[in-house]
XYZ file of C-alpha atoms in Angstrom:
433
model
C -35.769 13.964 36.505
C -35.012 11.008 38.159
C -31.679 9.774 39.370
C -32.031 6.397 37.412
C -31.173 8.820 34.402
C -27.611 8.857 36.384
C -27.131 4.929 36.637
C -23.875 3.415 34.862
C -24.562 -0.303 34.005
C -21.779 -1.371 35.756
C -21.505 0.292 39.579
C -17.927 -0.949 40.049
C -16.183 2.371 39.607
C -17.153 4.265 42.018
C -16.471 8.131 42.172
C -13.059 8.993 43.010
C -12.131 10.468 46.581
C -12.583 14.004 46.187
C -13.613 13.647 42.463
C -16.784 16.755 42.708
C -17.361 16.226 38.929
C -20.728 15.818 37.790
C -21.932 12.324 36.552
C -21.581 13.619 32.722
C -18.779 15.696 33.363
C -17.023 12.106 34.147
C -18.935 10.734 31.035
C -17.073 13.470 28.505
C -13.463 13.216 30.493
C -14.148 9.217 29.548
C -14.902 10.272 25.953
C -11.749 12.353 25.643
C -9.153 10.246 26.884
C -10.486 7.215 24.833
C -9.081 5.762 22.713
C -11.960 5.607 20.355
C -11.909 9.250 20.462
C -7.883 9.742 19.247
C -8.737 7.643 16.267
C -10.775 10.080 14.899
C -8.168 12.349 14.000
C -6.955 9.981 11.265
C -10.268 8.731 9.748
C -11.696 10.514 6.557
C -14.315 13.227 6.544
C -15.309 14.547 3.191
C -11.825 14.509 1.912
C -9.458 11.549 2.373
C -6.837 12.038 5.492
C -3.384 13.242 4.071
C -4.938 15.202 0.839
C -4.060 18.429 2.517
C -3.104 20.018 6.125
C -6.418 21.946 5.767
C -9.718 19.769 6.036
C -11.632 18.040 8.422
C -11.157 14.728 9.851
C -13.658 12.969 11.586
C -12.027 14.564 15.228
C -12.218 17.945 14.383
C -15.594 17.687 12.669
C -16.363 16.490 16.145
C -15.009 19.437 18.398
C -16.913 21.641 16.123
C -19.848 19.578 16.400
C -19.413 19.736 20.490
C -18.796 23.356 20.088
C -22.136 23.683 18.044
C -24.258 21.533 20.452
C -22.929 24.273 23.206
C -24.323 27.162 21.122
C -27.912 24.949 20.965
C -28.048 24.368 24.776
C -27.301 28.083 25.470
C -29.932 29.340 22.891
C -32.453 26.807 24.290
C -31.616 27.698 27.771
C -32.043 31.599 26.954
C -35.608 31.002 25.071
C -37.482 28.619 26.766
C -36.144 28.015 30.507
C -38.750 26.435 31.512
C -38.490 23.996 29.308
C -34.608 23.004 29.751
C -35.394 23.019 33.415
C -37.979 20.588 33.063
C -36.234 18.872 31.146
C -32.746 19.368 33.025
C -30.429 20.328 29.453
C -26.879 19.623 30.807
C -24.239 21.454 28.409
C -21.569 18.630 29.399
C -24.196 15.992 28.151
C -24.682 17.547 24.789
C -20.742 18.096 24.317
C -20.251 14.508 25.476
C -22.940 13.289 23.170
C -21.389 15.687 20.185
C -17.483 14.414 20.674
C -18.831 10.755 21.053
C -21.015 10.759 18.003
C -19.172 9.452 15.134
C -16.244 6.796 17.252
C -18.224 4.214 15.538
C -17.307 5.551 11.987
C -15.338 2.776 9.973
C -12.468 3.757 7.968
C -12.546 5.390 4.897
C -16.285 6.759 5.203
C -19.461 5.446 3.530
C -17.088 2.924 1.507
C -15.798 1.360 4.757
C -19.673 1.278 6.146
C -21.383 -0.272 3.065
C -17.714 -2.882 2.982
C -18.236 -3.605 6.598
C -21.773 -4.714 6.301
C -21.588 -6.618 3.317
C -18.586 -8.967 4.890
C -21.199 -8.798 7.810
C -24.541 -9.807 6.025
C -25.416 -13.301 7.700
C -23.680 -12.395 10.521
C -25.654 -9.139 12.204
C -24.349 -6.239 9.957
C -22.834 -3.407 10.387
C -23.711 0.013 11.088
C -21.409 3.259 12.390
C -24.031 4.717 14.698
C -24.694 1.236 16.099
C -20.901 0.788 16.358
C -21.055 4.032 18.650
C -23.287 2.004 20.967
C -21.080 -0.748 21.097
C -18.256 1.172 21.784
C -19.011 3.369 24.492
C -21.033 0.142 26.359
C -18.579 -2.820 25.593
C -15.345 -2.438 23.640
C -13.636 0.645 25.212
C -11.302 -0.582 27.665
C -12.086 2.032 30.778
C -13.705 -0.764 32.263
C -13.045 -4.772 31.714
C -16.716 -5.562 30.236
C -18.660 -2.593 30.221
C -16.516 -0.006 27.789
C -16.995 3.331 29.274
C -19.904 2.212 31.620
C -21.438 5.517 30.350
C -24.415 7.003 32.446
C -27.999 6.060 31.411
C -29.137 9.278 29.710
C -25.972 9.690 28.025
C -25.955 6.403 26.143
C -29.792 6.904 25.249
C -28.627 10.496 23.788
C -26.213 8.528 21.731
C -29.008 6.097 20.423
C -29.969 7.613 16.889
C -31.871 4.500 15.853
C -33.728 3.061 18.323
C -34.168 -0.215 16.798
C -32.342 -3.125 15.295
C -31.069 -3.692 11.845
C -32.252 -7.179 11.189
C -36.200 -5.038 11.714
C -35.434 -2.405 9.818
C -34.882 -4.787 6.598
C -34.035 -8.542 5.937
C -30.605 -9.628 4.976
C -32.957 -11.752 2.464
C -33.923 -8.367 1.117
C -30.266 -7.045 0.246
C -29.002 -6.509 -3.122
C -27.532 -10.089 -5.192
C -24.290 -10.679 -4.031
C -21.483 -9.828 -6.565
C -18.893 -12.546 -8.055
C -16.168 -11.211 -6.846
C -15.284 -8.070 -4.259
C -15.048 -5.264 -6.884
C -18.204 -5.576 -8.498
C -19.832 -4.885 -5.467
C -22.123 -1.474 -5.575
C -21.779 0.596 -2.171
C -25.167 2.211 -2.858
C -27.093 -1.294 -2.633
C -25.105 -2.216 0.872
C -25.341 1.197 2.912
C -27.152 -0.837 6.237
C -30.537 0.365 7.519
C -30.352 3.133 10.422
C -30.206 0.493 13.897
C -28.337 -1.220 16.236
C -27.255 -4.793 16.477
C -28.747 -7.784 18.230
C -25.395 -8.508 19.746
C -26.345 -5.628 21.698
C -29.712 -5.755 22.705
C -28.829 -6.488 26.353
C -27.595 -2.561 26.906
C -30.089 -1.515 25.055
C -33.063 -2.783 27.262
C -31.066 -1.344 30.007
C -30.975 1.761 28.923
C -34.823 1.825 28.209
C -35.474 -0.430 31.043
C -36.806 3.044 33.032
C -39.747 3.990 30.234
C -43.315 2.741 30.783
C -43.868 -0.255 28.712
C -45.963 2.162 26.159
C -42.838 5.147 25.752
C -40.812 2.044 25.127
C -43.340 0.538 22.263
C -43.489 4.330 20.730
C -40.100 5.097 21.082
C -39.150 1.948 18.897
C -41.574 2.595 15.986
C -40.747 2.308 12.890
C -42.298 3.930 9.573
C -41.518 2.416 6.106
C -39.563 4.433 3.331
C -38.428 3.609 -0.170
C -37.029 0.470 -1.404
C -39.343 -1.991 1.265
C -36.715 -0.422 3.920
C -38.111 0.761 7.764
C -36.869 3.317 9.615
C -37.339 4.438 13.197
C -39.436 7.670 14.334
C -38.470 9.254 16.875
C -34.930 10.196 19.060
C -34.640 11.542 22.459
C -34.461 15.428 23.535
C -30.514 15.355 23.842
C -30.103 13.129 20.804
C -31.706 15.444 18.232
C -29.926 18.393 20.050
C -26.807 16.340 19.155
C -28.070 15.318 15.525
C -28.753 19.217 14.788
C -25.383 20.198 15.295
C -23.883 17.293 13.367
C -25.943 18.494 10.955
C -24.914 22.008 10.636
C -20.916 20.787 11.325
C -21.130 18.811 8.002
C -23.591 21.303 5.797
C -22.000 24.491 6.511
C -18.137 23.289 7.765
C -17.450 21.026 5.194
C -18.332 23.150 2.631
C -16.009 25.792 3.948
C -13.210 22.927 3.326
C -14.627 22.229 -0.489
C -14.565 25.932 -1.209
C -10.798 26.266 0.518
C -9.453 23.918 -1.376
C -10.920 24.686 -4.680
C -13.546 21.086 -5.647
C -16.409 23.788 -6.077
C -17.312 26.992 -8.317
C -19.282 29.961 -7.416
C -21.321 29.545 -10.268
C -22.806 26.074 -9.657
C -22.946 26.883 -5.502
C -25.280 30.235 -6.774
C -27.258 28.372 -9.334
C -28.340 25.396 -7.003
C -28.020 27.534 -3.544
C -27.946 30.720 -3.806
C -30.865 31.403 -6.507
C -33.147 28.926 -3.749
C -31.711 30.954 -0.644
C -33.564 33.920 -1.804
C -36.761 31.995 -2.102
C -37.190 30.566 1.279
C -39.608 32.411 3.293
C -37.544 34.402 5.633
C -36.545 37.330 5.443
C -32.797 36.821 6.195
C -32.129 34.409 3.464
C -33.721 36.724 1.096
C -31.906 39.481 1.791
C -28.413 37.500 2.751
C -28.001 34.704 0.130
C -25.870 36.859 -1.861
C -23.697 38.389 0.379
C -22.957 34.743 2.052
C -22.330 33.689 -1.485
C -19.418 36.452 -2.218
C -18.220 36.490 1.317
C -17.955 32.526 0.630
C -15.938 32.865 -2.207
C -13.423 35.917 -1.361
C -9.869 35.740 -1.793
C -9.802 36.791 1.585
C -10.506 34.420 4.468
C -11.713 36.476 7.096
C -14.975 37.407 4.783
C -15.430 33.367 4.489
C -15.111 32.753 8.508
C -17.911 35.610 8.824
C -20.319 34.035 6.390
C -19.701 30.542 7.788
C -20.382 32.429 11.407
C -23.256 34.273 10.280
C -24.981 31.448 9.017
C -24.537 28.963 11.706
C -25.585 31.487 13.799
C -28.731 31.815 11.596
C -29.160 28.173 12.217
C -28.585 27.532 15.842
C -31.137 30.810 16.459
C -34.035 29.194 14.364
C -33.498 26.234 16.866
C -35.999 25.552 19.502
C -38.096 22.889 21.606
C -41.070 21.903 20.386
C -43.428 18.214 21.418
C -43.235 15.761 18.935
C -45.919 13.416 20.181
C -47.811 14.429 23.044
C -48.589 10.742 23.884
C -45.041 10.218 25.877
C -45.163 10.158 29.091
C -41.091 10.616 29.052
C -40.452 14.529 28.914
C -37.315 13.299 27.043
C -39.070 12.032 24.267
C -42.188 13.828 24.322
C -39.178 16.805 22.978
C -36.968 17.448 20.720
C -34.706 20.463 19.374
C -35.888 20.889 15.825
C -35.182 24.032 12.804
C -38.004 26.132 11.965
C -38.680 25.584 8.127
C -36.996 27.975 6.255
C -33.374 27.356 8.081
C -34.699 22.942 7.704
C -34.961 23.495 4.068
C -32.237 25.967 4.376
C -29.679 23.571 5.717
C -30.858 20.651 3.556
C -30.096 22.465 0.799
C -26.417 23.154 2.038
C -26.435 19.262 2.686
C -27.270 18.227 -1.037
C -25.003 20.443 -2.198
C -22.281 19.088 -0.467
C -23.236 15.454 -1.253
C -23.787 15.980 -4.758
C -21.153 18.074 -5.702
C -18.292 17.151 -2.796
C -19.047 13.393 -1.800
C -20.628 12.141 -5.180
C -17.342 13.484 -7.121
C -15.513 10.967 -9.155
C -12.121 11.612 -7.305
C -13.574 11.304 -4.021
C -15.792 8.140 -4.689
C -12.193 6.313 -6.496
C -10.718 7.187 -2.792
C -13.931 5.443 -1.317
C -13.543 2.632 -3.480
C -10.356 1.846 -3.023
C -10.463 1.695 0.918
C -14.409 -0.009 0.664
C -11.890 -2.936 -1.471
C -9.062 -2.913 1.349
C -11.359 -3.858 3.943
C -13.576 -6.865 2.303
C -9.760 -8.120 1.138
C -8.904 -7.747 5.356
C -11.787 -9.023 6.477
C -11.564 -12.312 4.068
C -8.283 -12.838 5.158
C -8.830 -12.395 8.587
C -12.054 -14.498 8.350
C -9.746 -17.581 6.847
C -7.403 -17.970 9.523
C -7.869 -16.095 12.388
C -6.185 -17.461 15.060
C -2.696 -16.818 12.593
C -3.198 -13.510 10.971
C -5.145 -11.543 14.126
C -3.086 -9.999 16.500
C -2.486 -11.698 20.016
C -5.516 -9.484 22.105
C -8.474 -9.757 19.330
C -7.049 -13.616 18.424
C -7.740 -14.176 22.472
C -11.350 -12.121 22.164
C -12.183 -13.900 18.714
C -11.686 -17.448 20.558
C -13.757 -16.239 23.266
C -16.577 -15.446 20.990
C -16.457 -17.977 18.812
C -17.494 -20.466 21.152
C -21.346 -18.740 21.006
C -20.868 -18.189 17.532
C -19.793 -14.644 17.070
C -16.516 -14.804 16.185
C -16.991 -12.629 13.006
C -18.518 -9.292 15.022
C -14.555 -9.335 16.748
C -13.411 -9.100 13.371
C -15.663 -6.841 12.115
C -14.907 -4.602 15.475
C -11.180 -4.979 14.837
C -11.159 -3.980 11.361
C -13.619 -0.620 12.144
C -11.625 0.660 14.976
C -8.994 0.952 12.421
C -7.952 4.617 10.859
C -7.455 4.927 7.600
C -3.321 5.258 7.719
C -3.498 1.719 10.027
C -5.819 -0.008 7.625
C -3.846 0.239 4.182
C -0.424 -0.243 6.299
C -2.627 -3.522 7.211
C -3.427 -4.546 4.157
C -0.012 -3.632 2.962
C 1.754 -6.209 5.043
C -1.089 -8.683 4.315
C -1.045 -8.979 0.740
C 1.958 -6.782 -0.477
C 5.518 -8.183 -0.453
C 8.527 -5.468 0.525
């Protein structure tokens, strides 16, 4: 692998005297100490921050995310060593890509997202894997333009989407826009999967090392419903990364609905359990109901060995496998992907938690009501910026204004907020004491 893989945009901050780190072993001590990366202890989940001292936040769905990712790399590295070789898997890569993954969240989840891009709908959109990007590249202050000047490999790991929003479907193409704020449907404003023009300059240096035909592939798109496009393929580290995201939020946060009572044995049997025992392997079969009752004991230790077992399951049925032989780029001729029975396996942990967690009445009020604090913030903001922001964005705003982008400081302002900050905000904006 070569050392361009290594490159930081910015080569003004140099290695330390006596600093023997590895290049991403600097990348995840940047992630830690960010600031990016506190905020995620007070931005929502599944359930809203405060509702309990039990759940998940964004942070610690993170560190078990990072913790997952390890388990991946150590499986991959035990069954196919060749492979990681060639391909030169880095465990602090996939923990830094894991921790990292979700800074570009917006308050108050999903609501926040589809709120953000709405205010932002002639003016770029928004999107919270996009927002990553432009976090760890230009808005984290480790360096004075460059955010965490990140190395190559790690900010391509951390590129889920590799293409931009305005391609993936027009603005023109959006839902009507409401009358007023709170007629406004979150479902017909969740952005398309991409990254932002704003940004396009870090992104063609962080693909500036494929051939010109990896780069064409890599940013493919295929269509999917409702005249949306969506891109095809992710590098090695990235879907590594994605995986255990995806087994943090199917198989965690349904420990945290089933702690705190949202969800019945009953329904979690009738629409997992019963399908468990129909996938074709052998352990599901013969474990769905013993994960079911261990799931739902009055005692806890019997629910931390089911949610062991089965992410366990998962992270075993993991391995490498080419996903179009036509790259020349090892990285993204690979990727980490499920064998089918633990794929359908964990998607149906996924619906279940999105149908019968997210899609609950109590929890979508609690998205609501933040999705309205924000568009009320961002119009205010919007009106008069250089007297409601505060001194350091008001100085950034002016700065971008000038070429016309004045609203993407707001919009970065108002996502960096948790969810605490942002109705204390709106509090002292439209609330007298």
């Amino acid at each position: 692998m070569h050392n361009y893989w290594i490159e930081r945009f910015s080569d003004k901050n140099p290695s330390r005297d006596n600093d023997h780190r590895t290049p991403y072993q600097r990348d995840k001590a940047r992630v830690l100490h960010s600031a990016a990366f506190r905020r995620l202890q007070a931005k929502t989940q599944v359930l809203s921050v405060g509702a309990n001292d039990f759940h998940r936040t964004r942070l610690t769905h993170s560190l078990e995310a990072a913790q997952i990712g390890q388990g991946i790399a150590a499986q991959l590295q035990q069954k196919q060593p060749e492979l990681t070789e060639e391909l030169q898997l880095d465990f602090n890569l996939i923990e830094t890509l894991c921790l990292a993954h979700d800074i570009g969240h917006p308050p108050f989840g999903h609501g926040g997202e589809a709120a953000l891009h709405f205010m932002m709908r002639d003016h770029g959109g928004f999107e919270g894997n996009g927002q990553t990007l432009r976090i760890v590249a230009k808005l984290e202050p480790y360096t004075a333009n460059n955010g965490m000047n990140l190395t190559r490999r790690s900010m391509l790991g951390l590129i889920k989407y590799p293409g931009f929003i305005d391609q993936m479907r027009p603005i023109s193409q959006q839902a009507s826009i409401p009358a007023n704020f709170r007629q406004l449907h979150a479902s017909e404003w969740l952005p398309p999967k991409g990254l932002y023009q704003d940004d396009k300059q870090i992104f063609e240096w962080v693909t500036d090392c494929l051939s010109a035909e990896d780069k064409r592939r890599f940013c493919s798109t295929r269509s999917t419903t409702g005249r949306q496009r969506r891109t095809r393929y992710k590098s090695f580290d990235c879907s590594i990364m994605e995986l255990a995201d995806d087994i943090a939020y199917g198989i965690h946060d349904l420990e945290d609905a089933i702690t705190t009572g949202i969800i019945e044995k009953s329904v979690f049997d009738s629409q997992v359990t019963e399908k468990l025992q129909k996938l074709d392997d052998i352990w599901y079969q013969q474990q769905a109901t013993v994960l079911s009752d261990n799931l739902f004991s009055q005692h806890h230790y019997r629910r931390k060995d089911a949610i062991g077992s089965l992410v366990n399951k998962l992270i075993t049925a993991i391995s490498i496998q080419p996903v179009d032989s036509l790259f020349t780029q090892a990285l993204l001729k690979y990727n980490a992907t499920l064998d089918t029975p633990s794929f359908d396996a964990l998607n149906l942990f996924k619906e279940f938690v999105l149908k019968n967690v997210i899609k609950r009445p109590d929890i979508q009020r609690l998205e609501y009501k933040g999705q309205q604090l924000i568009m009320q913030m961002f119009d205010a903001f919007a009106s008069d910026p250089t007297r409601l922001l505060p001194a350091n964005t008001c100085l950034r705003w002016q700065q971008a204004e000038k070429a016309g982008k004045g609203m993407r400081v707001i919009c970065d302002y108002i996502a960096g907020m948790t969810d605490g900050y942002a109705s204390r905000m709106h509090k002292s904006l439209f609330y007298p004491e």
